[in-house]
PDB file of C-alpha atoms in Angstrom:
ATOM      1  CA  UNK A  20      61.720  50.024 260.523  1.00 53.00           C
ATOM      2  CA  UNK A  21      58.395  48.799 261.878  1.00 58.00           C
ATOM      3  CA  UNK A  22      58.300  45.902 259.402  1.00 58.00           C
ATOM      4  CA  UNK A  23      61.754  44.741 260.525  1.00 61.00           C
ATOM      5  CA  UNK A  24      60.583  44.570 264.143  1.00 62.00           C
ATOM      6  CA  UNK A  25      57.540  42.583 263.023  1.00 62.00           C
ATOM      7  CA  UNK A  26      59.720  40.046 261.178  1.00 65.00           C
ATOM      8  CA  UNK A  27      62.209  39.778 264.056  1.00 74.00           C
ATOM      9  CA  UNK A  28      59.380  39.052 266.460  1.00 75.00           C
ATOM     10  CA  UNK A  29      58.182  36.045 264.439  1.00 78.00           C
ATOM     11  CA  UNK A  30      61.576  34.815 263.192  1.00 83.00           C
ATOM     12  CA  UNK A  31      61.867  31.949 265.760  1.00 86.00           C
ATOM     13  CA  UNK A  32      58.362  30.760 264.889  1.00 86.00           C
ATOM     14  CA  UNK A  33      59.102  30.848 261.156  1.00 85.00           C
ATOM     15  CA  UNK A  34      62.399  29.009 261.642  1.00 90.00           C
ATOM     16  CA  UNK A  35      60.646  26.384 263.781  1.00 92.00           C
ATOM     17  CA  UNK A  36      57.858  25.837 261.249  1.00 92.00           C
ATOM     18  CA  UNK A  37      60.361  25.643 258.388  1.00 91.00           C
ATOM     19  CA  UNK A  38      62.450  23.168 260.389  1.00 92.00           C
ATOM     20  CA  UNK A  39      59.438  20.933 261.072  1.00 93.00           C
ATOM     21  CA  UNK A  40      58.420  20.981 257.417  1.00 91.00           C
ATOM     22  CA  UNK A  41      62.002  20.199 256.361  1.00 91.00           C
ATOM     23  CA  UNK A  42      62.168  17.224 258.760  1.00 90.00           C
ATOM     24  CA  UNK A  43      58.802  15.933 257.546  1.00 86.00           C
ATOM     25  CA  UNK A  44      59.899  16.183 253.920  1.00 82.00           C
ATOM     26  CA  UNK A  45      63.193  14.415 254.666  1.00 82.00           C
ATOM     27  CA  UNK A  46      61.307  11.500 256.218  1.00 83.00           C
ATOM     28  CA  UNK A  47      58.644  11.496 253.491  1.00 78.00           C
ATOM     29  CA  UNK A  48      61.123  11.625 250.599  1.00 75.00           C
ATOM     30  CA  UNK A  49      62.970   8.646 252.071  1.00 76.00           C
ATOM     31  CA  UNK A  50      59.828   6.531 252.362  1.00 78.00           C
ATOM     32  CA  UNK A  51      59.210   3.401 250.326  1.00 77.00           C
ATOM     33  CA  UNK A  52      56.222   5.013 248.569  1.00 72.00           C
ATOM     34  CA  UNK A  53      58.387   7.812 247.180  1.00 74.00           C
ATOM     35  CA  UNK A  54      61.168   5.391 246.245  1.00 79.00           C
ATOM     36  CA  UNK A  55      58.688   3.206 244.362  1.00 80.00           C
ATOM     37  CA  UNK A  56      57.363   6.269 242.550  1.00 78.00           C
ATOM     38  CA  UNK A  57      60.899   7.332 241.621  1.00 81.00           C
ATOM     39  CA  UNK A  58      61.686   3.834 240.355  1.00 86.00           C
ATOM     40  CA  UNK A  59      58.492   3.828 238.297  1.00 85.00           C
ATOM     41  CA  UNK A  60      59.386   7.249 236.888  1.00 86.00           C
ATOM     42  CA  UNK A  61      62.846   6.019 235.919  1.00 89.00           C
ATOM     43  CA  UNK A  62      61.389   2.895 234.276  1.00 92.00           C
ATOM     44  CA  UNK A  63      59.004   5.063 232.233  1.00 91.00           C
ATOM     45  CA  UNK A  64      61.866   7.317 231.159  1.00 91.00           C
ATOM     46  CA  UNK A  65      63.847   4.244 230.089  1.00 94.00           C
ATOM     47  CA  UNK A  66      60.886   2.936 228.068  1.00 94.00           C
ATOM     48  CA  UNK A  67      60.418   6.332 226.390  1.00 94.00           C
ATOM     49  CA  UNK A  68      64.155   6.454 225.635  1.00 94.00           C
ATOM     50  CA  UNK A  69      63.847   3.050 223.958  1.00 95.00           C
ATOM     51  CA  UNK A  70      60.759   3.834 221.829  1.00 95.00           C
ATOM     52  CA  UNK A  71      61.401   7.518 221.058  1.00 95.00           C
ATOM     53  CA  UNK A  72      64.202   7.022 218.470  1.00 95.00           C
ATOM     54  CA  UNK A  73      61.889   4.851 216.358  1.00 95.00           C
ATOM     55  CA  UNK A  74      59.490   7.757 215.653  1.00 94.00           C
ATOM     56  CA  UNK A  75      61.214  10.906 216.913  1.00 95.00           C
ATOM     57  CA  UNK A  76      59.419  13.556 214.859  1.00 97.00           C
ATOM     58  CA  UNK A  77      55.714  12.841 215.314  1.00 96.00           C
ATOM     59  CA  UNK A  78      55.612  10.137 217.997  1.00 94.00           C
ATOM     60  CA  UNK A  79      53.119   7.303 218.241  1.00 96.00           C
ATOM     61  CA  UNK A  80      49.995   9.443 218.438  1.00 93.00           C
ATOM     62  CA  UNK A  81      47.839  10.888 221.208  1.00 91.00           C
ATOM     63  CA  UNK A  82      46.804   8.361 223.827  1.00 87.00           C
ATOM     64  CA  UNK A  83      49.528   5.875 222.968  1.00 92.00           C
ATOM     65  CA  UNK A  84      51.619   6.403 226.104  1.00 91.00           C
ATOM     66  CA  UNK A  85      49.591   4.099 228.357  1.00 90.00           C
ATOM     67  CA  UNK A  86      49.338   1.445 225.623  1.00 93.00           C
ATOM     68  CA  UNK A  87      53.094   1.396 225.070  1.00 94.00           C
ATOM     69  CA  UNK A  88      54.000   1.399 228.767  1.00 92.00           C
ATOM     70  CA  UNK A  89      51.303  -1.227 229.421  1.00 91.00           C
ATOM     71  CA  UNK A  90      52.674  -3.461 226.683  1.00 92.00           C
ATOM     72  CA  UNK A  91      56.117  -3.464 228.312  1.00 91.00           C
ATOM     73  CA  UNK A  92      56.202  -6.730 230.228  1.00 92.00           C
ATOM     74  CA  UNK A  93      58.873  -5.722 232.757  1.00 90.00           C
ATOM     75  CA  UNK A  94      56.987  -2.577 233.745  1.00 90.00           C
ATOM     76  CA  UNK A  95      53.717  -4.465 234.163  1.00 91.00           C
ATOM     77  CA  UNK A  96      55.359  -7.134 236.325  1.00 91.00           C
ATOM     78  CA  UNK A  97      57.112  -4.612 238.567  1.00 89.00           C
ATOM     79  CA  UNK A  98      54.556  -1.797 238.876  1.00 87.00           C
ATOM     80  CA  UNK A  99      51.252  -3.095 237.554  1.00 86.00           C
ATOM     81  CA  UNK A 100      48.968  -1.305 235.135  1.00 86.00           C
ATOM     82  CA  UNK A 101      50.266   2.172 234.277  1.00 84.00           C
ATOM     83  CA  UNK A 102      47.897   5.003 235.104  1.00 78.00           C
ATOM     84  CA  UNK A 103      49.715   7.874 233.443  1.00 79.00           C
ATOM     85  CA  UNK A 104      53.129   9.391 232.901  1.00 79.00           C
ATOM     86  CA  UNK A 105      55.202  10.917 235.692  1.00 80.00           C
ATOM     87  CA  UNK A 106      55.735  14.095 233.686  1.00 81.00           C
ATOM     88  CA  UNK A 107      54.494  15.818 230.567  1.00 84.00           C
ATOM     89  CA  UNK A 108      57.856  15.934 228.764  1.00 88.00           C
ATOM     90  CA  UNK A 109      58.230  12.171 228.317  1.00 89.00           C
ATOM     91  CA  UNK A 110      54.529  11.780 227.559  1.00 89.00           C
ATOM     92  CA  UNK A 111      54.560  14.414 224.815  1.00 91.00           C
ATOM     93  CA  UNK A 112      57.824  13.057 223.397  1.00 93.00           C
ATOM     94  CA  UNK A 113      56.393   9.555 223.074  1.00 94.00           C
ATOM     95  CA  UNK A 114      52.929  10.562 221.855  1.00 94.00           C
ATOM     96  CA  UNK A 115      53.676  13.642 219.741  1.00 95.00           C
ATOM     97  CA  UNK A 116      57.427  13.537 219.133  1.00 96.00           C
ATOM     98  CA  UNK A 117      59.773  16.482 218.881  1.00 97.00           C
ATOM     99  CA  UNK A 118      57.274  18.449 216.804  1.00 97.00           C
ATOM    100  CA  UNK A 119      54.620  18.163 219.522  1.00 96.00           C
ATOM    101  CA  UNK A 120      57.065  19.038 222.297  1.00 96.00           C
ATOM    102  CA  UNK A 121      58.319  22.017 220.293  1.00 97.00           C
ATOM    103  CA  UNK A 122      54.776  23.311 219.662  1.00 97.00           C
ATOM    104  CA  UNK A 123      53.801  22.792 223.313  1.00 94.00           C
ATOM    105  CA  UNK A 124      56.971  24.656 224.298  1.00 95.00           C
ATOM    106  CA  UNK A 125      55.978  27.552 222.039  1.00 97.00           C
ATOM    107  CA  UNK A 126      52.548  27.632 223.679  1.00 95.00           C
ATOM    108  CA  UNK A 127      54.040  27.634 227.201  1.00 94.00           C
ATOM    109  CA  UNK A 128      56.506  30.364 226.214  1.00 96.00           C
ATOM    110  CA  UNK A 129      53.679  32.515 224.836  1.00 97.00           C
ATOM    111  CA  UNK A 130      51.602  31.849 227.962  1.00 96.00           C
ATOM    112  CA  UNK A 131      54.361  32.770 230.432  1.00 96.00           C
ATOM    113  CA  UNK A 132      55.460  35.844 228.444  1.00 96.00           C
ATOM    114  CA  UNK A 133      51.873  37.078 228.149  1.00 95.00           C
ATOM    115  CA  UNK A 134      51.197  36.679 231.872  1.00 96.00           C
ATOM    116  CA  UNK A 135      54.581  38.172 232.790  1.00 96.00           C
ATOM    117  CA  UNK A 136      54.059  41.261 230.622  1.00 95.00           C
ATOM    118  CA  UNK A 137      50.619  41.909 232.091  1.00 95.00           C
ATOM    119  CA  UNK A 138      51.902  41.756 235.668  1.00 93.00           C
ATOM    120  CA  UNK A 139      54.918  43.939 234.774  1.00 94.00           C
ATOM    121  CA  UNK A 140      52.696  46.640 233.269  1.00 93.00           C
ATOM    122  CA  UNK A 141      49.961  46.585 235.921  1.00 91.00           C
ATOM    123  CA  UNK A 142      50.040  48.753 239.033  1.00 90.00           C
ATOM    124  CA  UNK A 143      48.714  48.477 242.560  1.00 88.00           C
ATOM    125  CA  UNK A 144      46.186  45.777 243.345  1.00 89.00           C
ATOM    126  CA  UNK A 145      45.987  44.783 239.688  1.00 92.00           C
ATOM    127  CA  UNK A 146      49.693  43.988 239.692  1.00 92.00           C
ATOM    128  CA  UNK A 147      49.285  41.824 242.792  1.00 92.00           C
ATOM    129  CA  UNK A 148      46.432  39.905 241.157  1.00 93.00           C
ATOM    130  CA  UNK A 149      48.376  39.538 237.904  1.00 95.00           C
ATOM    131  CA  UNK A 150      51.396  38.204 239.809  1.00 94.00           C
ATOM    132  CA  UNK A 151      49.203  35.699 241.634  1.00 94.00           C
ATOM    133  CA  UNK A 152      47.824  34.508 238.298  1.00 95.00           C
ATOM    134  CA  UNK A 153      51.339  34.157 236.856  1.00 96.00           C
ATOM    135  CA  UNK A 154      52.605  32.273 239.917  1.00 94.00           C
ATOM    136  CA  UNK A 155      49.600  29.949 239.773  1.00 93.00           C
ATOM    137  CA  UNK A 156      50.232  28.995 236.149  1.00 94.00           C
ATOM    138  CA  UNK A 157      53.982  28.590 236.673  1.00 93.00           C
ATOM    139  CA  UNK A 158      53.235  26.383 239.689  1.00 90.00           C
ATOM    140  CA  UNK A 159      50.811  24.256 237.696  1.00 87.00           C
ATOM    141  CA  UNK A 160      53.427  23.511 235.051  1.00 87.00           C
ATOM    142  CA  UNK A 161      56.241  22.938 237.524  1.00 86.00           C
ATOM    143  CA  UNK A 162      53.974  20.345 239.146  1.00 83.00           C
ATOM    144  CA  UNK A 163      53.292  18.833 235.719  1.00 83.00           C
ATOM    145  CA  UNK A 164      57.005  18.122 235.317  1.00 80.00           C
ATOM    146  CA  UNK A 165      56.613  15.483 238.033  1.00 75.00           C
ATOM    147  CA  UNK A 166      53.049  14.365 237.462  1.00 70.00           C
ATOM    148  CA  UNK A 167      50.908  14.577 234.418  1.00 57.00           C
ATOM    149  CA  UNK A 168      47.319  15.433 233.961  1.00 57.00           C
ATOM    150  CA  UNK A 169      47.782  18.134 231.410  1.00 52.00           C
ATOM    151  CA  UNK A 170      44.593  17.230 229.579  1.00 59.00           C
ATOM    152  CA  UNK A 171      42.283  17.599 232.595  1.00 64.00           C
ATOM    153  CA  UNK A 172      40.471  20.620 234.002  1.00 65.00           C
ATOM    154  CA  UNK A 173      42.622  21.143 237.136  1.00 74.00           C
ATOM    155  CA  UNK A 174      45.420  22.134 234.752  1.00 79.00           C
ATOM    156  CA  UNK A 175      43.522  24.111 232.140  1.00 85.00           C
ATOM    157  CA  UNK A 176      41.065  25.854 234.472  1.00 89.00           C
ATOM    158  CA  UNK A 177      43.776  27.952 236.195  1.00 90.00           C
ATOM    159  CA  UNK A 178      45.351  28.679 232.802  1.00 92.00           C
ATOM    160  CA  UNK A 179      42.002  29.897 231.455  1.00 93.00           C
ATOM    161  CA  UNK A 180      41.294  31.960 234.568  1.00 94.00           C
ATOM    162  CA  UNK A 181      44.798  33.469 234.446  1.00 95.00           C
ATOM    163  CA  UNK A 182      44.463  34.411 230.766  1.00 95.00           C
ATOM    164  CA  UNK A 183      40.973  35.834 231.209  1.00 95.00           C
ATOM    165  CA  UNK A 184      42.044  37.742 234.313  1.00 95.00           C
ATOM    166  CA  UNK A 185      45.185  39.099 232.675  1.00 94.00           C
ATOM    167  CA  UNK A 186      43.253  40.264 229.597  1.00 92.00           C
ATOM    168  CA  UNK A 187      40.722  42.023 231.871  1.00 93.00           C
ATOM    169  CA  UNK A 188      43.548  43.704 233.791  1.00 92.00           C
ATOM    170  CA  UNK A 189      45.208  44.800 230.556  1.00 86.00           C
ATOM    171  CA  UNK A 190      41.925  46.047 229.081  1.00 84.00           C
ATOM    172  CA  UNK A 191      41.118  48.192 232.131  1.00 73.00           C
ATOM    173  CA  UNK A 192      44.579  49.769 232.487  1.00 60.00           C
TER     174      UNK A 192
END
């Protein structure tokens, strides 16, 4: 009962903050910067869709994404030098093919199942920490669907910390 009164007291503030954030995002998502990014993303997807059928199983090899996108004249003229993919799915498909995407999918499945099981079995503060670790890793990979830096430390550091933390929680239970 006391918690309900607490939430009712701050409901107008929460609604106001959510409304301001929603308005900001509506303006931001309609900006020319976001539109240009979306157009670039679509162009990269189109390029991957063109090249992928030529080597669908094993791709063109690690590191080939930037070379292939950079060698596409239309992309270079419209968007300049490519820096990286706008998502890990198209990058893995082009570089490592279906086999690479399948193996990466198996790894992500193992990772999420492992972290989920640890948080489901933990109790008290350990469960809260395990859930935070799981949410962090899920958030990292949701972000990677729209941007890619899956070979750099800001992606793998939280994964390593989450795995180490979850194994410590499991060991001490």
